[in-house]
Amino acid sequence: MEAWPVTAGGFDANPLAEKYPLIVTAGTRRFRVHSYYGQNPLLREMEINEPCVRINPVDAEARGIEDGSYVRLFNDRGHAVAKATFSAGIRPGCLDIDRGWQRSQYISGCNNDLTSKQIVDWTCPTYAYHDCLVEIEPWDGVVAESQE
């Protein structure tokens, strides 16, 4: 409902895509099931030890982002600071941020702050990890007041 940046298939482009041109999804990782095992030091050592966002090098270069640097993803709802990881496997115009990290494990913000709650079924409100528009920029190193 939100991440529809072009007019196609009988649906008009979301005008919000002009302000936030990147579609962010939240994927799962090999040693994680949602937030399960997220505090396990051995599993964190084997894979990733902090929240990361995968970005296509084309999108990164256009924004002055270097591989391995910290970036700020943001929209009108909030922000999240994560480490950028280049991946040609990520389609330009898209980002993939790790799901399952707790707010306390982010430097600032949280990926949940970027999403909206959509009521798909009255019994199960859920975050829309597949339908979210954002912009991304190099992180300036300032921690938001709410995270200090």
Backbone as JSON, one array per atom type, in Angstrom:
{
  "sequence": "MEAWPVTAGGFDANPLAEKYPLIVTAGTRRFRVHSYYGQNPLLREMEINEPCVRINPVDAEARGIEDGSYVRLFNDRGHAVAKATFSAGIRPGCLDIDRGWQRSQYISGCNNDLTSKQIVDWTCPTYAYHDCLVEIEPWDGVVAESQE",
  "N": [[0.81, -1.19, 0.0], [2.08, 1.18, 0.56], [4.7, 1.12, -0.56], [4.87, 1.68, -3.47], [6.25, 2.77, -5.97], [5.97, 3.44, -8.7], [3.67, 4.06, -11.42], [1.72, 1.45, -12.29], [0.18, -1.63, -13.35], [-2.46, -0.85, -13.03], [-2.48, 0.68, -10.75], [-1.84, 3.78, -9.17], [1.23, 5.56, -8.77], [2.71, 6.02, -5.55], [2.77, 9.19, -4.22], [4.48, 9.75, -2.11], [6.81, 8.46, -2.67], [8.47, 10.19, -4.01], [9.66, 11.7, -2.04], [10.7, 9.73, -0.37], [12.45, 7.51, -1.81], [13.29, 4.82, -1.7], [12.58, 1.38, -1.29], [12.22, -0.48, 1.56], [12.82, -3.62, 2.93], [12.53, -6.17, 5.42], [14.5, -8.68, 6.04], [15.11, -12.12, 7.05], [17.78, -13.81, 8.75], [20.31, -16.37, 8.51], [20.9, -17.57, 11.07], [18.79, -16.82, 12.67], [15.46, -16.57, 13.86], [13.08, -14.46, 13.57], [13.38, -12.63, 16.44], [14.53, -14.62, 17.87], [17.28, -16.24, 19.34], [18.78, -13.97, 19.14], [20.33, -12.86, 21.13], [22.34, -14.61, 21.54], [25.68, -15.07, 21.96], [27.54, -16.72, 20.55], [26.24, -17.37, 18.11], [25.88, -14.8, 17.13], [28.51, -14.09, 16.72], [29.18, -15.84, 14.69], [27.74, -14.98, 12.5], [26.42, -12.07, 12.02], [27.11, -9.27, 13.99], [25.74, -6.99, 14.61], [23.06, -4.69, 13.75], [22.48, -4.55, 10.28], [22.26, -3.13, 7.0], [21.57, -4.03, 3.77], [22.57, -2.77, 0.67], [22.39, -1.76, -2.72], [25.31, -1.15, -4.64], [25.09, 0.92, -6.53], [22.97, 2.6, -5.62], [24.16, 3.31, -3.21], [26.51, 4.7, -3.98], [25.35, 6.94, -5.22], [24.51, 8.31, -3.02], [26.7, 8.84, -1.5], [27.63, 6.85, 0.22], [29.7, 4.57, 1.9], [30.94, 1.21, 1.75], [30.48, -0.7, 4.64], [30.25, 1.48, 6.29], [28.41, 3.51, 8.68], [24.96, 4.17, 8.44], [21.98, 6.15, 8.16], [18.7, 5.31, 8.04], [15.58, 6.65, 7.18], [12.26, 8.05, 7.56], [9.03, 9.69, 7.64], [8.05, 8.55, 9.95], [10.13, 7.67, 11.61], [13.52, 6.6, 12.41], [16.49, 4.61, 11.77], [19.7, 3.51, 12.66], [22.25, 1.79, 11.07], [24.76, -0.58, 9.96], [26.1, -0.25, 6.73], [26.09, -2.55, 4.08], [27.38, -3.53, 1.09], [25.71, -4.98, -1.68], [25.35, -6.56, -4.67], [23.27, -8.16, -5.15], [21.01, -7.0, -4.23], [18.3, -5.31, -5.46], [18.5, -2.25, -7.3], [17.11, 0.63, -5.81], [16.0, -0.62, -3.72], [16.26, -1.76, -0.31], [17.58, -3.95, 2.2], [17.06, -4.66, 5.41], [18.15, -6.11, 8.46], [15.92, -8.18, 10.25], [14.69, -8.62, 13.58], [16.51, -7.58, 15.42], [16.81, -6.04, 18.56], [15.58, -2.96, 19.98], [17.44, -1.93, 21.8], [19.8, -2.82, 20.72], [20.43, -1.32, 18.56], [22.29, 1.53, 17.42], [20.98, 3.93, 17.26], [17.54, 4.68, 17.07], [15.34, 2.3, 15.41], [14.47, -0.49, 13.34], [11.74, -1.03, 13.43], [10.63, 1.46, 13.86], [10.44, 2.58, 11.39], [8.4, 1.39, 10.01], [4.85, 0.87, 9.42], [2.02, 0.05, 11.36], [-0.15, -2.27, 10.12], [-3.43, -3.32, 9.96], [-4.15, -6.37, 9.22], [-5.7, -8.45, 9.92], [-8.05, -8.46, 12.45], [-7.28, -9.92, 14.64], [-4.57, -10.02, 14.6], [-2.53, -7.65, 14.54], [0.21, -6.32, 12.75], [3.6, -5.42, 11.93], [4.46, -3.85, 8.87], [6.75, -5.14, 7.19], [7.47, -5.3, 4.56], [6.55, -3.26, 3.06], [7.38, -0.42, 2.88], [8.56, 2.85, 2.63], [11.6, 4.66, 2.42], [14.41, 6.89, 2.92], [17.97, 7.04, 2.68], [21.05, 7.88, 4.24], [24.5, 8.89, 4.8], [25.5, 8.37, 8.17], [25.62, 10.87, 10.63], [26.73, 10.57, 13.11], [25.43, 11.5, 15.32], [23.46, 10.75, 18.07], [20.05, 10.23, 18.46], [17.97, 12.05, 20.75], [16.07, 10.49, 22.11], [17.32, 8.06, 22.33], [19.5, 8.23, 23.95]],
  "CA": [[0.0, 0.0, 0.0], [2.96, 2.36, 0.6], [5.88, 0.98, -1.42], [4.43, 1.56, -4.86], [6.89, 3.99, -6.48], [5.69, 3.72, -10.11], [2.32, 3.74, -11.87], [1.74, 0.17, -13.01], [-0.81, -2.62, -12.94], [-3.72, -0.21, -12.65], [-2.33, 1.43, -9.51], [-1.05, 5.0, -9.29], [2.42, 5.65, -7.91], [2.54, 6.72, -4.3], [3.54, 10.43, -4.27], [5.49, 9.72, -1.05], [8.05, 7.91, -3.23], [9.36, 11.29, -4.42], [10.39, 12.09, -0.84], [11.38, 8.52, 0.14], [12.48, 6.71, -3.04], [13.78, 3.46, -1.53], [11.72, 0.4, -0.64], [12.99, -1.27, 2.52], [12.22, -4.85, 3.44], [13.27, -6.7, 6.56], [14.69, -10.12, 5.84], [15.63, -12.93, 8.14], [19.13, -14.3, 8.53], [20.54, -17.81, 8.67], [20.88, -18.04, 12.46], [17.76, -16.1, 13.41], [14.05, -16.7, 13.56], [12.63, -13.21, 14.18], [14.41, -12.22, 17.41], [15.07, -15.8, 18.56], [18.73, -16.41, 19.33], [19.41, -12.67, 18.89], [21.27, -12.53, 22.2], [23.3, -15.7, 21.65], [26.97, -14.55, 21.51], [28.17, -17.59, 19.56], [25.57, -17.19, 16.81], [26.17, -13.44, 16.65], [29.9, -14.11, 16.24], [29.24, -16.62, 13.45], [27.13, -14.3, 11.36], [26.49, -10.62, 12.09], [27.07, -8.88, 15.39], [25.03, -5.72, 14.76], [22.11, -4.46, 12.67], [23.06, -4.18, 8.99], [21.35, -2.91, 5.88], [22.17, -4.32, 2.48], [22.25, -1.74, -0.31], [23.06, -1.91, -4.01], [26.37, -0.15, -4.75], [24.63, 2.06, -7.35], [22.26, 3.5, -4.71], [25.13, 3.79, -2.21], [27.37, 5.71, -4.6], [24.55, 8.14, -5.46], [24.27, 8.97, -1.74], [27.98, 9.02, -0.81], [27.73, 5.84, 1.27], [30.8, 3.62, 1.71], [30.71, -0.14, 2.28], [30.93, -0.85, 6.02], [30.02, 2.7, 7.07], [27.1, 3.58, 9.32], [23.99, 4.96, 7.7], [20.7, 6.44, 8.81], [17.5, 5.13, 7.25], [14.57, 7.5, 7.82], [11.05, 8.52, 6.91], [8.28, 10.55, 8.56], [7.72, 7.83, 11.19], [11.28, 7.48, 12.49], [14.82, 6.32, 11.79], [17.31, 3.52, 12.3], [21.12, 3.57, 12.27], [22.77, 0.44, 10.86], [25.97, -0.64, 9.13], [25.82, -0.51, 5.31], [26.8, -3.65, 3.44], [27.08, -3.53, -0.34], [25.31, -6.25, -2.27], [24.8, -6.47, -6.02], [22.07, -8.98, -5.14], [19.88, -6.15, -3.85], [17.86, -4.54, -6.62], [18.54, -0.81, -7.1], [15.83, 1.17, -5.36], [15.55, -1.43, -2.58], [17.17, -2.01, 0.8], [17.21, -5.09, 3.03], [17.58, -4.49, 6.77], [17.93, -7.3, 9.28], [14.8, -8.23, 11.19], [14.96, -9.36, 14.8], [17.35, -6.88, 16.38], [16.05, -5.3, 19.56], [15.85, -1.53, 20.0], [18.67, -1.69, 22.58], [20.96, -3.24, 19.95], [20.69, -0.28, 17.55], [22.98, 2.73, 17.9], [19.92, 4.92, 17.39], [16.34, 4.27, 16.35], [15.05, 0.87, 15.28], [13.77, -0.7, 12.08], [10.31, -0.97, 13.67], [10.23, 2.85, 13.79], [10.24, 2.94, 9.99], [7.23, 0.72, 9.47], [3.54, 1.23, 9.95], [1.21, -1.12, 11.72], [-1.31, -2.45, 9.26], [-4.32, -4.34, 10.49], [-4.5, -7.33, 8.19], [-6.75, -9.24, 10.55], [-8.23, -7.84, 13.77], [-6.65, -10.74, 15.67], [-3.11, -10.06, 14.46], [-1.88, -6.48, 13.96], [1.61, -6.64, 12.51], [4.38, -4.43, 11.22], [4.55, -4.12, 7.44], [8.18, -5.16, 6.87], [7.65, -5.43, 3.12], [5.79, -2.19, 2.43], [7.86, 0.73, 3.61], [9.42, 3.75, 1.87], [12.59, 5.37, 3.21], [15.62, 7.43, 2.3], [19.15, 6.63, 3.45], [22.15, 8.84, 4.13], [25.58, 8.6, 5.75], [25.14, 8.77, 9.53], [26.48, 11.96, 11.1], [27.29, 10.23, 14.4], [24.62, 12.06, 16.4], [22.44, 9.84, 18.58], [18.81, 10.94, 18.76], [17.75, 12.24, 22.19], [15.28, 9.39, 22.68], [18.16, 6.88, 22.45], [20.64, 8.46, 24.84]],
  "C": [[0.86, 1.26, 0.0], [4.06, 2.27, -0.45], [5.47, 0.69, -2.85], [4.95, 2.79, -5.59], [6.61, 4.34, -7.94], [4.22, 3.39, -10.41], [2.4, 2.48, -12.72], [0.6, -0.71, -12.52], [-2.13, -2.02, -12.52], [-3.67, 0.57, -11.36], [-1.45, 2.65, -9.75], [0.14, 4.95, -8.34], [2.08, 6.41, -6.64], [3.38, 8.0, -4.36], [4.63, 10.51, -3.19], [6.84, 9.21, -1.56], [8.99, 8.99, -3.74], [10.23, 11.73, -3.24], [11.25, 10.95, -0.3], [11.42, 7.49, -0.98], [12.89, 5.24, -2.89], [12.75, 2.58, -0.81], [12.59, -0.43, 0.29], [12.16, -2.49, 2.92], [13.08, -5.32, 4.6], [13.34, -8.2, 6.43], [15.18, -10.82, 7.08], [17.01, -13.44, 7.77], [19.24, -15.77, 8.9], [20.36, -18.29, 10.11], [19.82, -17.33, 13.31], [16.38, -16.53, 12.94], [13.41, -15.53, 14.29], [13.71, -12.78, 15.17], [14.97, -13.41, 18.19], [16.58, -15.87, 18.35], [19.48, -15.1, 19.11], [20.4, -12.26, 19.96], [22.36, -13.59, 22.35], [24.66, -15.24, 21.11], [27.64, -15.41, 20.44], [27.55, -17.4, 18.18], [25.82, -15.79, 16.26], [27.59, -13.36, 16.12], [30.0, -14.81, 14.89], [28.66, -15.87, 12.25], [27.34, -12.79, 11.43], [26.32, -10.21, 13.54], [26.35, -7.56, 15.64], [24.05, -5.56, 13.6], [22.82, -3.95, 11.41], [21.94, -3.94, 7.98], [22.12, -3.17, 4.6], [21.65, -3.33, 1.46], [23.01, -2.02, -1.6], [24.12, -0.81, -4.12], [25.97, 1.08, -5.57], [23.9, 3.08, -6.46], [23.21, 4.1, -3.68], [25.99, 4.91, -2.79], [26.62, 7.02, -4.81], [24.34, 8.95, -4.18], [25.55, 9.17, -0.93], [28.19, 8.06, 0.34], [28.86, 4.87, 0.92], [30.45, 2.28, 2.35], [31.28, -0.23, 3.69], [30.73, 0.39, 6.88], [28.63, 2.65, 7.71], [26.22, 4.55, 8.56], [22.73, 5.16, 8.54], [19.59, 6.24, 7.78], [16.42, 5.96, 7.93], [13.36, 7.71, 6.92], [10.29, 9.36, 7.93], [7.96, 9.87, 9.89], [8.9, 7.7, 12.15], [12.55, 7.21, 11.71], [15.44, 5.07, 12.41], [18.73, 3.72, 11.79], [21.63, 2.14, 12.2], [24.04, 0.52, 10.02], [25.58, -0.99, 7.7], [26.69, -1.65, 4.8], [26.4, -3.66, 1.97], [26.71, -4.93, -0.81], [24.7, -6.0, -3.65], [23.53, -7.31, -6.14], [20.83, -8.23, -4.71], [19.55, -5.27, -5.05], [18.0, -3.04, -6.33], [17.14, -0.3, -6.75], [15.27, 0.43, -4.16], [16.65, -1.52, -1.54], [16.68, -3.24, 1.55], [17.87, -4.91, 4.38], [17.25, -5.73, 7.58], [16.72, -7.15, 10.19], [15.27, -8.96, 12.45], [15.88, -8.69, 15.79], [16.45, -6.09, 17.31], [16.47, -3.83, 19.54], [17.17, -1.23, 20.72], [19.94, -2.07, 21.81], [21.29, -2.28, 18.8], [21.46, 0.87, 18.19], [21.95, 3.82, 18.16], [18.74, 4.45, 16.56], [16.18, 2.76, 16.32], [14.29, 0.66, 13.98], [12.24, -0.68, 12.25], [9.78, 0.47, 13.59], [9.92, 3.29, 12.36], [8.92, 2.43, 9.42], [5.95, 1.28, 10.04], [2.85, -0.06, 10.37], [0.01, -1.16, 10.79], [-2.16, -3.57, 9.83], [-4.77, -5.22, 9.33], [-5.69, -8.16, 8.66], [-6.87, -8.69, 11.97], [-7.55, -8.64, 14.89], [-5.13, -10.64, 15.65], [-2.58, -8.78, 13.81], [-0.39, -6.77, 13.82], [2.3, -5.48, 11.82], [4.5, -4.85, 9.76], [6.01, -4.05, 7.0], [8.47, -5.21, 5.37], [7.08, -4.23, 2.37], [6.14, -0.85, 3.07], [8.8, 1.55, 2.72], [10.34, 4.52, 2.8], [13.58, 6.09, 2.31], [16.76, 7.01, 3.21], [20.25, 7.64, 3.2], [23.29, 8.4, 5.05], [25.18, 9.13, 7.13], [26.13, 9.81, 10.01], [27.06, 11.72, 12.5], [26.5, 10.77, 15.58], [23.53, 11.06, 16.79], [21.21, 10.66, 18.94], [18.58, 10.99, 20.26], [17.02, 11.07, 22.81], [16.12, 8.13, 22.9], [19.29, 7.03, 23.44], [20.43, 7.82, 26.18]]
}
